[in-house]
Amino acid sequence: LAVLTTPLHRRFERNIYRDAALVIHAIPAHAGWASARYPWARDRMVTLTNGSPPELLSGAVTGTSNRDGGRSIRSVGHASPDETTLIARAINARRDAHSLELRLVGRRPESAQEIASILGDRLTLIDRTSHSEALAEIAGGDVLVPTLSPQRPAVQGITSKLFEYVAVGRPVIVINPTAPDRELFRRTPGVRFLERPTVVQ
């Protein structure tokens, strides 16, 4: 199917750069690629990345409380099953594991039962929720972790949740980041990237 559709896609793309008065790229790496591929359209290209929600930046969002007054590691959105299980094992290996909660917000990972067997009542699963409630979950976390699959780095997109995570000023651990993630957030304080990490890492 790709053999049939790729030429059509390329022609459509070229027409965009030929005909548009302005072409906006959300990903800087894509902008660089397009600039090299279509040099005659460079003066009509701009880069405009996503922004962080202003209500998170201003502190207007009240974070949801952690259970029993402890601390929580939170992942909001898609959670890769193997990587989320790894986080559960890492929590369980800590001396203060009894005071740590893992909160997963969004579609349940396929490994939810295994994670529950590791953490017991220190696991909180919250089904898909409204955007405002998801922001409250982000604002209430002590550590925020987007858990991406090992295949994710091959994607040339940005992990959009990072714009929300960095807005609240909590430590962020990005598992299996994409190249654009690294490019945009490598100088952001409190952000750490891990590729295929071990429990100890």
CSV table of C-alpha atoms in Angstrom, one decimal:
chain,number,residue,atom,x,y,z
A,1,LEU,CA,0.0,0.0,0.0
A,2,ALA,CA,2.9,2.4,0.8
A,3,VAL,CA,4.4,1.8,-2.6
A,4,LEU,CA,1.1,3.1,-4.1
A,5,THR,CA,0.4,6.0,-1.7
A,6,THR,CA,3.9,7.4,-1.1
A,7,PRO,CA,4.2,9.1,-4.6
A,8,LEU,CA,0.8,10.7,-4.1
A,9,HIS,CA,1.8,11.9,-0.6
A,10,ARG,CA,5.0,13.4,-1.9
A,11,ARG,CA,3.2,15.2,-4.7
A,12,PHE,CA,0.6,16.6,-2.3
A,13,GLU,CA,3.4,17.7,0.1
A,14,ARG,CA,5.3,19.4,-2.7
A,15,ASN,CA,2.1,21.3,-3.8
A,16,ILE,CA,1.7,22.6,-0.2
A,17,TYR,CA,5.2,24.1,-0.3
A,18,ARG,CA,4.7,25.4,-3.8
A,19,ASP,CA,1.2,27.0,-3.3
A,20,ALA,CA,1.0,28.0,0.4
A,21,ALA,CA,1.6,31.6,1.4
A,22,LEU,CA,2.9,30.3,4.7
A,23,VAL,CA,3.9,26.8,6.0
A,24,ILE,CA,3.9,26.3,9.7
A,25,HIS,CA,6.0,23.4,11.2
A,26,ALA,CA,5.3,22.3,14.8
A,27,ILE,CA,8.5,20.2,14.9
A,28,PRO,CA,11.9,22.0,14.4
A,29,ALA,CA,13.5,18.8,13.0
A,30,HIS,CA,10.7,18.7,10.3
A,31,ALA,CA,11.3,22.4,9.6
A,32,GLY,CA,15.0,21.7,9.0
A,33,TRP,CA,14.2,18.8,6.8
A,34,ALA,CA,11.7,20.8,4.7
A,35,SER,CA,14.1,23.7,4.4
A,36,ALA,CA,16.7,21.4,2.9
A,37,ARG,CA,14.2,19.6,0.6
A,38,TYR,CA,12.4,22.7,-0.6
A,39,PRO,CA,15.0,25.5,-0.4
A,40,TRP,CA,12.9,27.7,-2.8
A,41,ALA,CA,10.1,27.9,-0.1
A,42,ARG,CA,12.3,28.7,2.9
A,43,ASP,CA,11.2,32.3,3.1
A,44,ARG,CA,7.6,31.1,3.6
A,45,MET,CA,8.4,28.6,6.4
A,46,VAL,CA,8.1,29.2,10.1
A,47,THR,CA,8.3,27.0,13.2
A,48,LEU,CA,5.7,27.3,15.9
A,49,THR,CA,5.8,24.5,18.5
A,50,ASN,CA,3.0,23.7,20.9
A,51,GLY,CA,2.6,25.8,24.0
A,52,SER,CA,2.0,24.8,27.6
A,53,PRO,CA,-1.5,25.4,29.0
A,54,PRO,CA,-1.5,28.8,30.6
A,55,GLU,CA,-3.5,27.6,33.6
A,56,LEU,CA,-0.7,25.2,34.4
A,57,LEU,CA,2.0,27.8,34.0
A,58,SER,CA,0.2,30.3,36.2
A,59,GLY,CA,-0.5,27.7,38.9
A,60,ALA,CA,-4.3,28.2,38.6
A,61,VAL,CA,-4.9,24.4,38.5
A,62,THR,CA,-5.3,22.7,41.9
A,63,GLY,CA,-3.6,19.3,41.8
A,64,THR,CA,-5.4,16.2,43.0
A,65,SER,CA,-4.1,14.9,46.3
A,66,ASN,CA,-1.9,11.9,46.8
A,67,ARG,CA,-3.3,9.0,48.7
A,68,ASP,CA,-2.4,8.9,52.4
A,69,GLY,CA,-0.4,12.1,52.1
A,70,GLY,CA,2.5,10.3,50.4
A,71,ARG,CA,4.1,11.0,47.1
A,72,SER,CA,3.0,9.9,43.6
A,73,ILE,CA,4.6,9.1,40.3
A,74,ARG,CA,2.1,9.9,37.6
A,75,SER,CA,1.6,9.1,33.9
A,76,VAL,CA,-1.3,10.7,32.1
A,77,GLY,CA,-2.3,9.5,28.6
A,78,HIS,CA,-1.0,6.4,26.8
A,79,ALA,CA,1.1,4.1,29.1
A,80,SER,CA,3.3,1.5,27.4
A,81,PRO,CA,2.8,-1.8,29.2
A,82,ASP,CA,6.4,-3.0,29.6
A,83,GLU,CA,7.7,0.4,30.6
A,84,THR,CA,5.0,1.0,33.1
A,85,THR,CA,5.6,-2.4,34.6
A,86,LEU,CA,9.3,-1.4,34.9
A,87,ILE,CA,8.3,1.7,36.8
A,88,ALA,CA,6.2,-0.4,39.2
A,89,ARG,CA,9.3,-2.6,39.9
A,90,ALA,CA,11.5,0.4,40.4
A,91,ILE,CA,9.0,1.8,42.9
A,92,ASN,CA,8.8,-1.5,44.7
A,93,ALA,CA,12.6,-1.7,45.0
A,94,ARG,CA,12.9,1.6,46.9
A,95,ARG,CA,13.2,1.7,50.7
A,96,ASP,CA,10.4,4.3,50.8
A,97,ALA,CA,8.1,2.2,48.5
A,98,HIS,CA,5.3,2.1,51.1
A,99,SER,CA,4.9,5.9,50.8
A,100,LEU,CA,4.9,6.0,46.9
A,101,GLU,CA,1.8,5.7,44.7
A,102,LEU,CA,1.7,5.1,41.0
A,103,ARG,CA,-1.2,6.9,39.3
A,104,LEU,CA,-2.0,6.0,35.7
A,105,VAL,CA,-4.6,8.2,34.0
A,106,GLY,CA,-6.1,7.2,30.7
A,107,ARG,CA,-6.6,3.8,29.0
A,108,ARG,CA,-5.4,1.0,31.2
A,109,PRO,CA,-2.2,-0.6,30.0
A,110,GLU,CA,-2.4,-4.3,29.1
A,111,SER,CA,0.0,-5.0,32.0
A,112,ALA,CA,-2.4,-3.4,34.6
A,113,GLN,CA,-3.0,-6.8,36.4
A,114,GLU,CA,0.8,-7.4,36.6
A,115,ILE,CA,1.4,-3.9,37.9
A,116,ALA,CA,-1.3,-4.4,40.5
A,117,SER,CA,0.3,-7.6,41.7
A,118,ILE,CA,3.6,-5.7,42.2
A,119,LEU,CA,2.2,-2.6,43.9
A,120,GLY,CA,-1.1,-3.7,45.4
A,121,ASP,CA,-3.0,-0.7,46.8
A,122,ARG,CA,-0.2,1.7,45.9
A,123,LEU,CA,-1.5,1.6,42.3
A,124,THR,CA,-4.3,3.9,41.3
A,125,LEU,CA,-5.9,3.5,37.9
A,126,ILE,CA,-8.1,6.4,36.6
A,127,ASP,CA,-10.0,5.9,33.3
A,128,ARG,CA,-10.1,8.4,30.5
A,129,THR,CA,-11.1,11.7,32.0
A,130,SER,CA,-11.8,15.3,30.9
A,131,HIS,CA,-8.9,17.6,29.9
A,132,SER,CA,-9.4,19.7,33.0
A,133,GLU,CA,-9.3,16.7,35.3
A,134,ALA,CA,-6.2,15.4,33.5
A,135,LEU,CA,-4.4,18.7,34.1
A,136,ALA,CA,-5.3,18.4,37.8
A,137,GLU,CA,-3.7,15.0,37.9
A,138,ILE,CA,-0.6,16.4,36.2
A,139,ALA,CA,-0.5,19.3,38.7
A,140,GLY,CA,-0.7,16.9,41.7
A,141,GLY,CA,2.2,14.6,40.7
A,142,ASP,CA,5.5,14.6,42.4
A,143,VAL,CA,7.3,13.0,39.4
A,144,LEU,CA,5.8,12.8,35.9
A,145,VAL,CA,6.6,10.1,33.5
A,146,PRO,CA,5.6,9.7,29.9
A,147,THR,CA,6.1,6.0,29.3
A,148,LEU,CA,6.8,5.4,25.6
A,149,SER,CA,7.4,2.1,23.9
A,150,PRO,CA,10.9,1.2,22.5
A,151,GLN,CA,9.5,1.7,19.0
A,152,ARG,CA,8.5,5.3,19.8
A,153,PRO,CA,11.9,6.9,19.2
A,154,ALA,CA,11.5,6.0,15.5
A,155,VAL,CA,8.6,8.5,15.3
A,156,GLN,CA,9.6,12.1,14.3
A,157,GLY,CA,6.9,13.6,16.5
A,158,ILE,CA,7.0,15.3,19.8
A,159,THR,CA,5.5,13.8,22.9
A,160,SER,CA,2.8,16.4,23.4
A,161,LYS,CA,2.2,15.7,27.1
A,162,LEU,CA,5.7,17.1,27.7
A,163,PHE,CA,4.4,20.6,27.2
A,164,GLU,CA,2.0,20.0,30.1
A,165,TYR,CA,4.5,18.2,32.3
A,166,VAL,CA,7.2,20.8,32.2
A,167,ALA,CA,4.7,23.6,32.9
A,168,VAL,CA,4.2,22.5,36.5
A,169,GLY,CA,7.9,22.4,37.4
A,170,ARG,CA,8.0,18.8,38.7
A,171,PRO,CA,10.8,16.4,37.8
A,172,VAL,CA,10.0,14.6,34.5
A,173,ILE,CA,11.5,11.3,33.4
A,174,VAL,CA,11.0,10.6,29.7
A,175,ILE,CA,11.3,6.9,28.9
A,176,ASN,CA,12.2,6.2,25.2
A,177,PRO,CA,12.1,9.8,24.0
A,178,THR,CA,11.9,10.8,20.3
A,179,ALA,CA,14.7,12.8,18.7
A,180,PRO,CA,12.4,16.0,18.6
A,181,ASP,CA,11.7,15.4,22.4
A,182,ARG,CA,15.5,15.6,23.0
A,183,GLU,CA,16.0,18.6,20.7
A,184,LEU,CA,13.2,20.7,22.4
A,185,PHE,CA,13.6,19.7,26.0
A,186,ARG,CA,17.3,18.8,26.5
A,187,ARG,CA,18.0,22.1,28.2
A,188,THR,CA,14.8,22.1,30.3
A,189,PRO,CA,15.6,21.9,34.0
A,190,GLY,CA,14.3,18.8,35.7
A,191,VAL,CA,13.9,16.7,32.5
A,192,ARG,CA,15.8,13.4,32.3
A,193,PHE,CA,15.8,11.1,29.3
A,194,LEU,CA,16.1,7.3,29.6
A,195,GLU,CA,16.3,4.8,26.8
A,196,ARG,CA,15.3,1.2,27.5
A,197,PRO,CA,16.1,1.8,31.2
A,198,THR,CA,16.8,-0.9,33.8
A,199,VAL,CA,15.0,-1.0,37.2
A,200,VAL,CA,18.1,0.5,38.8
A,201,GLN,CA,18.1,3.5,36.4
